[in-house]
């Protein structure tokens, strides 16, 4: 057998290959991206949140003649509790019970197009839209009732879906809106309830998505079992760029329960009546397949040097020149981050049905509308003939394999019309082919003046794309594998202030002179895309580590040093509250214990988090134990306090895992982190002993996203605590490992 052929009977996991994000090895260029893949254009910039792009009130709220209320949102539940919070917002302003609302999320046939549920935008965009739309609909309901009662609107009251007159007469909302047309544009000003009268917003309602998950009910797309459903499994190439030479499809087609073996270029799949039958057939097909090698991956030992040597688009995102002050000290540091897996607990899954020329796909994508555009292009169908319905899955937080497996389901439903086709990836397929969080390299030089204040800040970062979500069909792995393959649209940097790799690269601290450069890498060796917090994870790790080093050089307390460089009162508030609750000024030196502090405002436009941590390092093993964490959070008007705490606690744990343990393993021959044994991740025994979350509520203030706010400050605090415990600073993520032993 020649060296460039892999026999998968001997090597089922490891293989050679490399992914280039341009995918220039594919034979034909895809069509231009659909104009409809993103959110609609702004219709009225003066409206609130997503109303700017979808201003019609009945796109968000409908009231049936019997009084039943239906609320729509284009955002979806990813496990963050937003379904409950959005429901609270709408029900509060409508004056209806949450349980009485029919709440519909993420359906391209029914809901507004709000793009992706990502970047902690849900409450700021959809929550704000629903807050205002619901208030305006309630006012129209009252006007309708007032006309029928022949009374002034201000004399009427609303409660539990009814309008009541002073004389005791009442009517439900369905009766009140007779003759009222809700198909009208929202107004700039809304008759919002007084925040003092809130009974839902600001209160901890039980999450509506928990009961089925807790009891083992049908909670996820993986649980779907529609009548007549068949099961499919795919055979992915063993590595990037591998090409199929042959496979024994005839033998697999004769296996029990197999309905079809589908081959299209480098795309291989089986469809069977039962799930185990599909898995057995997939394994047989994989074992029989022979592939030609693709190009090798770079050495993981040199991955950061490789990234820094790649062609880049150099973007200056901050360049300020204050009065020249002579520095008395300059520190120069370099920081690195490895590729990281999403590590979704449930492998990606989708169900699709082609019936009477219409394709319906049940998917846990974070963007039903962008995915619909990509699927329509891949299938050569009109977008109106493709419907994507969001259905939860057990894990997401960024772009995992959800969109790819939706493409699998759609392709296979096309060859099995009239039957729902369920596709679920295997664990090794999920790990080998998902878009990873990019590896990154950064460098920072910062200077102090004679007064102990920062006088100069120079920061550079190297990163590939943090956003390769479906825009065109070429972003989908199955579409790339077809005989008539689709090419991904070129990688583009994400503009500030949101940013991608450069998210939170601009410190919120007062800096008289600074220059920050994003060396954006359009082509990188591994497939990558969005992971919760994007570049903020390492950028704030670097910023907050340098702040501690500068504080030490200035002989200042780390918390006091931060306050010395902050003008934003809300930023100062979370820092002071976290430090006080933690007992920062009362901390006592203990052997092998370390204390760390960090701060960040997510994207510098969303929730503020100040965070303190205590750790213990076991010198004999190098193990890091998180003793306690205290976080203070300001996300504006808090909607569901329990939900906010859940997200901050979850972000602390997730970041602890990334920062201390997680690193994708690969060799030049391919990805080797193919299961939980070969991918390091935080275990239950490693979780913090105690987490305290302080909420700084600001009633009536704008809603600020919180789900990704704690990840970066936790990384910074851990880095600072580890330096405090060991007397040595570590700059390369992940931080834990044998090097900590002494």
Coordinates of N, CA, C and O in Angstrom, one line a residue, residues 48 89 92-93 123-124 127-128 131-132 190 192-198 200-203 570 634-639 696-704:
X48 N -36.0 50.7 19.9 CA -35.2 50.0 20.9 C -34.9 48.6 20.5 O -35.7 47.9 20.0
X89 N -39.9 39.4 30.8 CA -39.9 40.8 30.2 C -41.3 41.1 29.5 O -41.9 42.1 29.8
X92 N -44.3 40.8 31.9 CA -44.4 42.0 32.9 C -45.1 43.2 32.2 O -46.0 43.8 32.7
X93 N -44.6 43.5 31.0 CA -45.2 44.7 30.3 C -46.6 44.5 29.8 O -47.4 45.4 29.6
X123 N -30.5 39.7 25.8 CA -31.3 40.6 26.6 C -31.3 42.1 26.0 O -32.2 42.8 26.0
X124 N -30.1 42.5 25.6 CA -29.9 43.8 25.1 C -30.7 44.1 23.8 O -31.3 45.1 23.6
X127 N -34.5 41.3 24.4 CA -35.2 41.7 25.7 C -35.7 43.1 25.6 O -36.8 43.4 26.0
X128 N -34.9 44.0 25.1 CA -35.3 45.4 25.0 C -36.4 45.6 24.0 O -37.3 46.4 24.2
X131 N -39.6 44.3 25.7 CA -40.0 45.3 26.7 C -40.8 46.4 26.2 O -41.9 46.7 26.7
X132 N -40.3 47.0 25.1 CA -41.0 48.1 24.5 C -42.2 47.7 23.6 O -43.3 48.3 23.7
X190 N -42.2 54.4 24.6 CA -43.1 53.4 25.0 C -43.7 53.7 26.4 O -42.9 54.2 27.3
X192 N -43.9 52.4 29.3 CA -43.4 51.4 30.2 C -44.0 51.5 31.6 O -44.2 52.6 32.1
X193 N -44.2 50.4 32.2 CA -44.6 50.4 33.6 C -43.5 51.0 34.5 O -42.4 51.0 34.2
X194 N -44.0 51.6 35.6 CA -43.0 52.1 36.6 C -42.3 50.9 37.2 O -42.9 49.9 37.6
X195 N -40.9 51.0 37.3 CA -40.1 49.9 37.8 C -40.6 49.5 39.2 O -40.4 48.3 39.6
X196 N -41.1 50.4 39.9 CA -41.6 50.1 41.3 C -42.7 49.1 41.3 O -43.0 48.5 42.3
X197 N -43.4 49.0 40.1 CA -44.6 48.2 40.1 C -44.3 46.8 39.5 O -45.2 46.0 39.3
X198 N -43.0 46.6 39.2 CA -42.6 45.3 38.6 C -42.9 44.1 39.6 O -42.5 44.2 40.8
X200 N -42.5 40.8 38.0 CA -41.8 39.7 37.4 C -40.4 40.1 37.1 O -39.5 39.3 37.5
X201 N -40.1 41.2 36.5 CA -38.8 41.7 36.2 C -38.1 42.0 37.6 O -38.7 42.7 38.4
X202 N -36.9 41.4 37.8 CA -36.2 41.6 39.0 C -36.5 40.5 40.0 O -35.9 40.5 41.1
X203 N -37.3 39.5 39.7 CA -37.6 38.4 40.6 C -37.2 37.1 39.9 O -37.2 36.9 38.7
X570 N -19.3 52.9 37.4 CA -19.9 51.5 37.5 C -18.7 50.5 37.5 O -18.9 49.5 38.2
X634 N -22.6 44.0 37.4 CA -23.6 45.0 37.1 C -24.0 44.8 35.7 O -23.2 45.0 34.7
X635 N -25.3 44.3 35.5 CA -25.8 44.1 34.1 C -27.0 45.0 33.9 O -27.9 44.6 33.2
X636 N -27.0 46.2 34.5 CA -28.1 47.1 34.4 C -29.3 46.6 35.1 O -29.2 46.1 36.2
X637 N -30.5 46.7 34.5 CA -31.7 46.1 35.1 C -31.6 44.6 35.1 O -31.6 44.0 34.0
X638 N -31.6 44.0 36.3 CA -31.6 42.6 36.3 C -33.0 42.0 36.1 O -34.0 42.5 36.7
X639 N -33.1 41.0 35.3 CA -34.5 40.4 35.0 C -34.7 39.2 35.9 O -35.7 39.2 36.6
X696 N -25.5 43.9 41.5 CA -25.7 45.4 41.6 C -26.8 45.7 40.6 O -26.6 45.9 39.4
X697 N -28.1 45.7 41.1 CA -29.2 46.0 40.3 C -29.4 47.5 40.1 O -29.2 48.3 41.0
X698 N -29.8 47.8 38.8 CA -30.0 49.2 38.5 C -31.4 49.3 37.8 O -31.5 49.2 36.6
X699 N -32.5 49.3 38.6 CA -33.8 49.3 38.0 C -34.0 50.4 37.0 O -33.7 51.6 37.2
X700 N -34.6 50.0 35.9 CA -34.8 51.0 34.8 C -33.7 51.2 33.9 O -33.9 51.8 32.8
X701 N -32.5 50.7 34.2 CA -31.3 50.9 33.3 C -31.4 49.9 32.2 O -32.1 48.9 32.2
X702 N -30.7 50.2 31.1 CA -30.7 49.3 29.9 C -30.2 47.9 30.3 O -29.4 47.7 31.2
X703 N -30.8 46.9 29.7 CA -30.4 45.5 29.9 C -29.1 45.2 29.3 O -28.9 45.5 28.1
X704 N -28.1 44.7 30.0 CA -26.8 44.4 29.5 C -26.6 42.9 29.6 O -26.9 42.2 30.6

